[in-house]
Coordinates of C-alpha atoms in Angstrom, one line a residue:
M163 CA 86.8 90.8 62.8
R164 CA 83.5 92.3 63.6
F165 CA 84.7 93.8 66.7
L166 CA 87.7 95.7 64.6
N167 CA 85.3 96.8 62.1
V168 CA 83.1 98.4 64.7
I169 CA 86.5 100.0 66.6
S170 CA 86.9 101.6 63.1
L171 CA 83.9 103.2 62.7
F172 CA 83.8 104.0 66.2
A173 CA 87.3 105.7 65.9
C174 CA 87.0 107.0 62.5
A175 CA 83.4 109.1 63.8
L176 CA 85.7 109.9 66.8
L177 CA 88.3 111.8 65.1
L178 CA 85.6 113.6 62.7
P179 CA 85.5 117.6 63.1
S180 CA 82.0 118.2 64.4
T181 CA 80.1 119.4 67.2
V182 CA 79.8 117.1 70.1
G183 CA 76.4 116.2 71.6
A184 CA 75.5 115.3 75.2
N185 CA 74.2 111.9 74.2
E186 CA 77.1 110.9 72.0
Q187 CA 79.2 112.2 75.1
Q188 CA 77.2 110.2 77.6
K189 CA 77.4 107.0 75.3
F190 CA 81.4 107.3 75.0
E191 CA 81.7 108.0 78.7
S192 CA 79.6 104.7 79.5
W193 CA 81.8 102.8 76.8
L194 CA 84.9 104.1 78.4
N195 CA 84.0 103.1 82.1
Q196 CA 83.0 99.9 81.0
V197 CA 86.2 98.9 79.4
V198 CA 88.4 100.3 82.2
Q199 CA 86.5 99.2 85.3
H200 CA 86.8 95.6 84.0
H201 CA 90.4 95.5 83.2
P202 CA 92.6 92.9 85.3
R203 CA 94.9 95.9 85.8
L204 CA 91.9 98.2 87.9
Q205 CA 90.6 95.2 89.5
A206 CA 94.2 94.5 90.9
A207 CA 94.4 98.2 92.1
Q208 CA 90.9 97.9 93.8
A209 CA 91.9 94.5 95.6
S210 CA 94.7 96.4 96.9
A211 CA 92.3 99.1 98.5
D212 CA 90.1 96.3 99.9
K213 CA 93.3 95.0 101.5
A214 CA 94.5 98.6 103.1
A215 CA 90.6 98.8 104.3
A216 CA 90.9 95.4 106.0
E217 CA 94.3 96.2 107.4
L218 CA 92.7 99.7 108.8
R219 CA 90.0 97.4 110.3
A220 CA 92.5 95.4 112.2
A221 CA 94.9 98.3 113.3
N222 CA 91.5 99.5 115.0
Q223 CA 91.4 96.5 117.0
P224 CA 92.4 96.3 120.9
L225 CA 96.5 95.3 121.1
F226 CA 96.2 92.9 124.0
N227 CA 94.3 90.4 124.8
P228 CA 94.0 89.4 128.3
E229 CA 95.9 86.2 129.8
L230 CA 94.2 83.4 132.2
E231 CA 96.7 81.6 134.1
F232 CA 96.5 78.7 136.4
E233 CA 99.1 77.1 138.4
Y234 CA 99.6 74.1 140.7
E235 CA 102.5 73.2 142.7
R236 CA 102.6 70.1 144.9
A237 CA 105.0 70.2 147.6
G238 CA 104.8 69.9 151.8
V239 CA 102.0 72.4 151.0
D240 CA 100.0 71.8 148.1
T241 CA 99.6 75.5 146.1
K242 CA 96.6 76.1 143.7
T243 CA 96.2 79.6 142.1
A244 CA 94.0 81.0 138.8
G245 CA 95.0 84.4 137.6
I246 CA 94.5 87.0 134.9
T247 CA 97.0 89.3 133.2
Q248 CA 96.2 92.4 131.2
T249 CA 98.6 94.3 129.3
I250 CA 98.0 98.1 129.0
D251 CA 98.5 100.1 126.0
W252 CA 100.4 103.3 127.4
G253 CA 100.9 105.9 125.0
D254 CA 97.6 105.1 122.6
K255 CA 99.8 102.9 120.2
R256 CA 96.5 101.7 118.9
L257 CA 95.2 105.2 118.1
A258 CA 98.6 105.7 116.1
Q259 CA 98.5 102.8 114.2
T260 CA 94.9 103.0 113.3
H261 CA 95.7 106.6 112.2
L262 CA 98.9 105.2 110.1
A263 CA 96.3 102.7 108.7
D264 CA 93.9 105.3 107.6
Y265 CA 96.5 107.4 105.6
K266 CA 97.3 104.1 103.9
L267 CA 93.9 103.2 102.9
Q268 CA 93.5 106.8 101.5
L269 CA 97.0 106.5 99.5
S270 CA 95.7 103.2 98.1
L271 CA 92.5 104.5 97.2
T272 CA 94.0 107.3 95.5
E273 CA 96.3 104.9 93.6
L274 CA 93.5 103.3 92.6
T275 CA 92.0 106.8 91.2
V276 CA 95.6 107.4 89.5
A277 CA 95.4 103.9 88.1
Q278 CA 91.8 104.7 86.6
Q279 CA 92.9 107.5 84.8
K280 CA 95.8 106.3 83.4
L281 CA 94.1 103.1 81.9
S282 CA 91.5 105.3 80.7
A283 CA 94.1 107.3 78.9
E284 CA 95.9 104.4 77.6
V285 CA 93.0 103.3 76.2
L286 CA 92.2 106.6 74.2
L287 CA 95.6 106.8 73.0
A288 CA 95.7 103.2 71.8
L289 CA 92.1 103.6 70.2
V290 CA 93.5 107.0 68.2
T291 CA 96.6 104.9 67.2
Y292 CA 94.7 102.2 65.9
Q293 CA 92.4 104.3 63.9
A294 CA 95.5 106.3 62.7
S295 CA 97.1 102.9 61.3
F296 CA 93.8 102.1 59.8
D297 CA 93.3 105.1 58.0
T298 CA 96.9 105.5 56.8
L299 CA 96.4 101.5 55.7
K300 CA 93.7 103.3 53.5
I301 CA 95.8 105.8 51.9
T302 CA 98.4 103.5 51.4
E303 CA 96.4 101.2 49.4
K304 CA 95.0 104.1 47.5
R305 CA 98.3 104.9 46.6
S306 CA 99.4 101.2 45.7
N307 CA 96.5 101.1 43.4
S308 CA 97.0 104.4 41.6
M309 CA 100.5 103.2 41.3
S310 CA 99.5 100.1 39.7
Q311 CA 96.9 101.3 37.2
F312 CA 99.8 104.2 36.7
F313 CA 102.2 101.5 35.9
S314 CA 99.7 99.8 33.5
I315 CA 99.0 102.9 31.5
A316 CA 102.5 104.0 31.2
K317 CA 103.2 100.4 29.7
Q318 CA 100.2 101.3 27.0
R319 CA 101.7 104.6 26.6
Y320 CA 105.0 103.1 26.1
Q321 CA 104.2 100.6 23.5
A322 CA 102.4 103.6 21.4
G323 CA 105.6 105.1 21.8
D324 CA 104.4 108.1 24.3
L325 CA 106.6 107.5 26.7
T326 CA 110.3 106.9 27.2
E327 CA 112.0 103.6 28.2
I328 CA 113.3 105.9 31.3
E329 CA 109.7 107.0 32.3
L330 CA 108.7 103.5 32.1
A331 CA 111.0 102.5 34.7
L332 CA 110.1 105.4 36.9
A333 CA 106.6 104.1 36.8
Q334 CA 107.5 100.7 37.7
L335 CA 109.6 101.6 40.4
A336 CA 107.0 104.2 42.1
S337 CA 104.7 100.9 42.0
S338 CA 107.0 98.7 43.5
E339 CA 107.6 101.5 46.3
A340 CA 103.9 101.7 47.0
N341 CA 103.9 97.8 47.2
F342 CA 106.6 98.2 49.8
E343 CA 105.0 100.6 51.6
L344 CA 101.6 98.9 51.8
A345 CA 103.1 96.0 53.3
D346 CA 104.6 98.3 55.9
A347 CA 101.3 99.8 56.8
R348 CA 99.4 96.2 57.1
S349 CA 102.5 95.3 59.4
E350 CA 101.7 98.5 61.8
L351 CA 98.2 98.0 61.9
I352 CA 98.8 94.5 63.0
I353 CA 100.8 95.4 65.9
N354 CA 98.5 98.5 66.6
K355 CA 95.7 96.0 66.9
Q356 CA 97.1 94.1 69.2
N357 CA 98.4 96.8 71.2
L358 CA 94.8 98.0 71.5
Y359 CA 93.9 94.4 72.4
V360 CA 96.4 94.3 75.5
V361 CA 95.1 97.6 76.4
L362 CA 91.3 97.1 76.5
G363 CA 92.0 93.7 78.6
N364 CA 89.6 91.7 77.2
R365 CA 89.3 89.8 73.4
S366 CA 85.7 89.0 73.9
N367 CA 83.6 90.9 71.3
S368 CA 80.6 91.0 73.0
S369 CA 81.4 92.9 75.7
L370 CA 82.6 95.9 73.6
I371 CA 79.3 96.0 71.2
P372 CA 77.8 98.0 70.8
L373 CA 80.4 101.0 70.8
P374 CA 79.3 104.5 71.1
V375 CA 80.0 107.3 68.6
M376 CA 81.6 110.4 69.6
N377 CA 82.2 113.2 66.7
S378 CA 84.7 115.6 68.0
I379 CA 87.0 116.7 70.6
P380 CA 85.1 118.0 73.9
S381 CA 85.5 121.2 75.3
S382 CA 87.6 121.5 78.8
S383 CA 86.2 123.9 81.7
E384 CA 90.0 123.7 82.7
Y385 CA 91.2 124.8 79.4
P386 CA 92.8 127.2 79.0
V387 CA 94.5 127.5 82.5
K388 CA 93.2 130.2 85.0
D389 CA 94.5 129.1 88.0
S390 CA 97.4 126.2 87.7
N391 CA 97.5 126.0 91.7
Q392 CA 94.0 124.9 92.1
I393 CA 94.6 122.2 89.4
L394 CA 97.6 120.8 90.8
D395 CA 96.1 120.6 94.3
R396 CA 93.2 118.4 92.8
L397 CA 95.4 115.8 90.7
P398 CA 95.7 112.6 92.2
E399 CA 99.5 112.4 92.1
M400 CA 99.3 115.2 93.9
R401 CA 97.4 114.2 96.6
L402 CA 99.1 111.1 96.3
A403 CA 102.8 113.1 97.8
I404 CA 100.7 114.8 100.2
T405 CA 99.4 111.4 101.5
R406 CA 102.9 110.1 101.4
M407 CA 103.8 112.9 103.6
N408 CA 101.1 112.2 106.0
I409 CA 101.8 108.6 106.6
A410 CA 105.5 109.5 107.6
R411 CA 104.3 112.1 110.1
A412 CA 101.7 109.3 111.2
E413 CA 105.1 106.8 111.6
I414 CA 106.4 109.7 113.6
K415 CA 103.7 109.5 116.0
L416 CA 103.4 105.9 116.2
R417 CA 107.1 105.7 116.7
Q418 CA 107.3 108.2 119.8
S419 CA 104.1 106.2 121.3
E420 CA 106.7 103.0 121.1
Q421 CA 108.7 104.9 123.2
R422 CA 106.3 104.3 126.1
P423 CA 106.6 100.5 127.8
N424 CA 103.1 98.8 127.9
P425 CA 102.8 97.7 131.7
S426 CA 101.2 94.6 132.7
I427 CA 98.3 93.9 135.8
G428 CA 97.4 90.8 136.9
I429 CA 95.7 89.2 139.9
K430 CA 95.6 86.0 141.2
A431 CA 93.6 83.9 143.6
G432 CA 93.8 80.3 145.0
K433 CA 94.7 78.5 147.8
E434 CA 97.9 77.7 149.9
G435 CA 97.2 74.4 151.7
N436 CA 94.2 75.6 154.0
D437 CA 94.8 79.3 153.2
N438 CA 93.0 81.5 151.1
L439 CA 96.1 83.1 148.6
T440 CA 95.2 86.3 146.6
S441 CA 98.3 88.6 145.3
L442 CA 98.6 91.2 142.8
S443 CA 101.4 91.9 140.2
F444 CA 102.8 94.8 138.1
S445 CA 105.7 94.2 135.6
M446 CA 106.9 96.8 133.0
P447 CA 110.1 96.6 130.5
L448 CA 112.6 99.2 130.8
F449 CA 113.6 101.0 128.0
V450 CA 117.3 101.5 129.3
R451 CA 119.6 99.4 126.7
N452 CA 117.7 100.7 123.9
N453 CA 114.9 103.7 124.5
L454 CA 113.6 103.0 120.2
S455 CA 115.1 106.8 119.5
A456 CA 117.0 105.5 116.6
E457 CA 113.7 104.3 114.9
V458 CA 111.8 107.9 115.5
D459 CA 114.9 109.7 113.9
A460 CA 114.6 107.4 110.7
A461 CA 110.8 108.2 110.8
R462 CA 111.6 112.1 110.7
L463 CA 113.9 111.6 108.3
L464 CA 111.5 109.6 105.9
L465 CA 109.1 113.0 106.1
I466 CA 111.8 115.1 104.9
Q467 CA 112.4 113.1 102.2
R468 CA 108.8 112.9 101.4
E469 CA 108.5 116.4 101.7
Y470 CA 111.3 116.9 99.3
E471 CA 109.5 114.2 96.6
A472 CA 106.4 116.2 96.9
T473 CA 107.6 119.6 95.6
S474 CA 109.8 118.0 93.1
T475 CA 106.4 116.0 92.2
R476 CA 104.6 119.5 92.1
Q477 CA 106.9 121.0 89.9
A478 CA 107.1 118.2 87.3
L479 CA 103.1 118.4 87.4
L480 CA 103.3 122.1 86.6
A481 CA 105.8 121.6 83.8
Q482 CA 103.3 118.3 82.5
L483 CA 100.3 120.9 82.5
T484 CA 102.0 123.8 81.0
S485 CA 103.4 121.5 78.1
A486 CA 100.0 119.9 77.4
E487 CA 98.4 123.0 77.3
Q488 CA 100.5 124.5 74.9
T489 CA 100.9 121.3 73.0
L490 CA 96.8 121.0 72.5
Q491 CA 96.7 124.9 71.1
V492 CA 99.4 124.2 68.5
N493 CA 97.5 121.0 67.6
R494 CA 93.9 122.9 67.7
Q495 CA 95.4 126.0 65.7
A496 CA 97.2 123.7 63.1
W497 CA 93.8 121.8 62.5
A498 CA 91.4 124.8 62.6
Q499 CA 93.8 125.7 59.8
W500 CA 93.1 122.5 57.9
E501 CA 89.7 122.8 58.4
A502 CA 89.3 126.2 57.0
T503 CA 91.3 125.1 53.8
G504 CA 89.4 122.1 53.5
G505 CA 90.4 118.5 51.9
Q506 CA 88.6 118.8 48.8
H507 CA 91.4 120.7 47.0
L508 CA 93.6 117.4 47.1
L509 CA 90.8 115.3 45.9
R510 CA 90.8 117.8 42.7
K511 CA 94.4 118.4 42.7
E512 CA 94.7 114.4 42.2
K513 CA 92.0 114.5 39.4
L514 CA 93.7 117.1 37.7
L515 CA 97.4 115.7 37.7
D516 CA 95.8 112.4 36.0
R517 CA 94.3 114.4 33.5
L518 CA 97.1 116.3 32.8
W519 CA 99.2 113.3 32.5
K520 CA 96.8 111.2 30.5
A521 CA 96.7 114.3 28.0
G522 CA 100.7 114.5 27.7
E523 CA 100.7 118.1 29.1
L524 CA 102.6 116.6 32.3
S525 CA 105.7 114.4 32.5
T526 CA 106.0 110.9 34.0
A527 CA 108.7 112.5 36.9
D528 CA 106.4 115.4 37.4
Y529 CA 103.3 114.1 37.6
L530 CA 105.0 111.3 40.1
V531 CA 106.5 114.0 42.5
Q532 CA 103.2 115.9 42.2
L533 CA 101.2 113.0 43.3
K534 CA 103.3 111.7 45.9
Q535 CA 103.2 115.3 47.3
S536 CA 99.2 114.8 47.5
L537 CA 99.2 111.2 48.9
D538 CA 101.6 112.4 51.9
T539 CA 99.8 115.4 52.2
E540 CA 97.0 113.2 53.2
E541 CA 99.1 111.2 55.4
S542 CA 100.1 114.1 57.3
V543 CA 96.5 115.0 57.9
I544 CA 95.9 111.6 59.6
R545 CA 99.2 112.2 62.0
Q546 CA 97.9 115.6 62.6
R547 CA 94.1 114.4 63.4
A548 CA 95.8 111.9 65.9
Q549 CA 98.0 114.1 67.4
L550 CA 95.2 116.4 68.0
W551 CA 93.6 113.6 69.8
Q552 CA 96.8 112.3 71.6
S553 CA 97.5 115.9 73.0
W554 CA 93.9 116.6 74.2
T555 CA 94.1 113.2 75.9
Q556 CA 97.3 114.1 77.6
W557 CA 95.8 117.4 78.4
L558 CA 92.9 115.3 80.0
I559 CA 95.6 113.6 82.2
A560 CA 97.4 116.8 82.9
S561 CA 94.6 118.9 84.0
G562 CA 93.1 116.0 85.6
D563 CA 89.8 116.9 83.5
I564 CA 89.5 112.9 82.7
A565 CA 88.1 112.4 86.0
K566 CA 85.0 113.9 84.5
W567 CA 84.9 111.2 81.9
I568 CA 85.0 108.1 84.3
S569 CA 83.3 106.9 87.4
P570 CA 84.9 106.3 90.6
Q571 CA 85.9 102.7 90.8
S572 CA 86.3 102.1 94.5
S573 CA 83.6 99.4 95.7
L574 CA 84.4 100.1 99.4
Q575 CA 81.3 101.0 101.7
T576 CA 82.1 104.0 104.2
N577 CA 80.7 101.4 106.9
S578 CA 83.9 99.6 106.3
I579 CA 85.9 102.1 107.5
P580 CA 85.9 102.7 111.3
K581 CA 83.6 106.0 112.4
K582 CA 85.7 106.4 115.3
L583 CA 89.5 105.7 115.3
G584 CA 91.0 103.5 117.9
S585 CA 91.4 104.7 121.4
G586 CA 93.5 103.7 124.4
E587 CA 92.9 100.8 126.6

């Protein structure tokens, strides 16, 4: 429970309109990185990148080991020989498969970046959603208490003859409706609380306390968009598409190198009776029945597929960037207009309605309609505030600006990657 209270305080401060301090932003970035980097989903992506690095080291090893051979033949003349045979990497298949493994490592590292950014966005969105439901519950509790007090006063006025039976029934229905809405708000808060736990990936309170405080939506160096092509080129999703094309090209080179046979050279020495025996051997497979051209064609078709996918990805990312920019602009303008008018009018209006109704200058039906309008407006403010943060989070993802908020996850060391890619034997 302590954790949820701290989360609530954090998110409440997070959504308040005020100036962002560098210290608060730094604390928030630290907290976000702590949550994300210890998440099981990201640790799985890190393990995948580590595996790709190990596969790169394996691909850079020599393809063939020498073979040692001993032979003994007992007949009319005894023959004893010992020899060694080495298969040669003709076509530099080792270099081709090392290039392929290197691109696959780049793909895994980029996928790790994508996973880190998406998880960060999910944490922010879950936090905003939880806080919105928490604030909505407060408004709903306020509505329920107001309607309960209203019904209690309405009964007293009915007994005094100031209200009709119909007006008393309206007050009772309003109180019952408020109680139903309170139950719905509590249920929604429970669901969002569990969703928050799932996204955080850790139910331990001690690992998340103390939480930082951040007061407002920070400015973005990419907003508004000045050069969409430059932004798209930096996006990890676009880099994924490009890396997949590079993998397809490396696959073509590997299949082409496999069309060249690997010859084997051997030497033997020994005795045949009392005579010394020395022999040389050479063997090479003949790609007559299958020249492996089908594999090359398949690799080329895969490259064509990846090129079309990259084009489609770029179009989708551009649409996402444009939509995120326009949505953020709309929500910022709406929130700025609300800040200009202020929320004090709502509080004054509620007090005025209560005073007019008790003085008999406002009918019960009109009082309920206007009070409901005021409370609905408060809920709309909460929803608009959540939409503002949601649109800002979507903008961070669409523009890649979220990368400035999170630390690189990969623990791979540069010395784990071969500095010089494989060469032929």
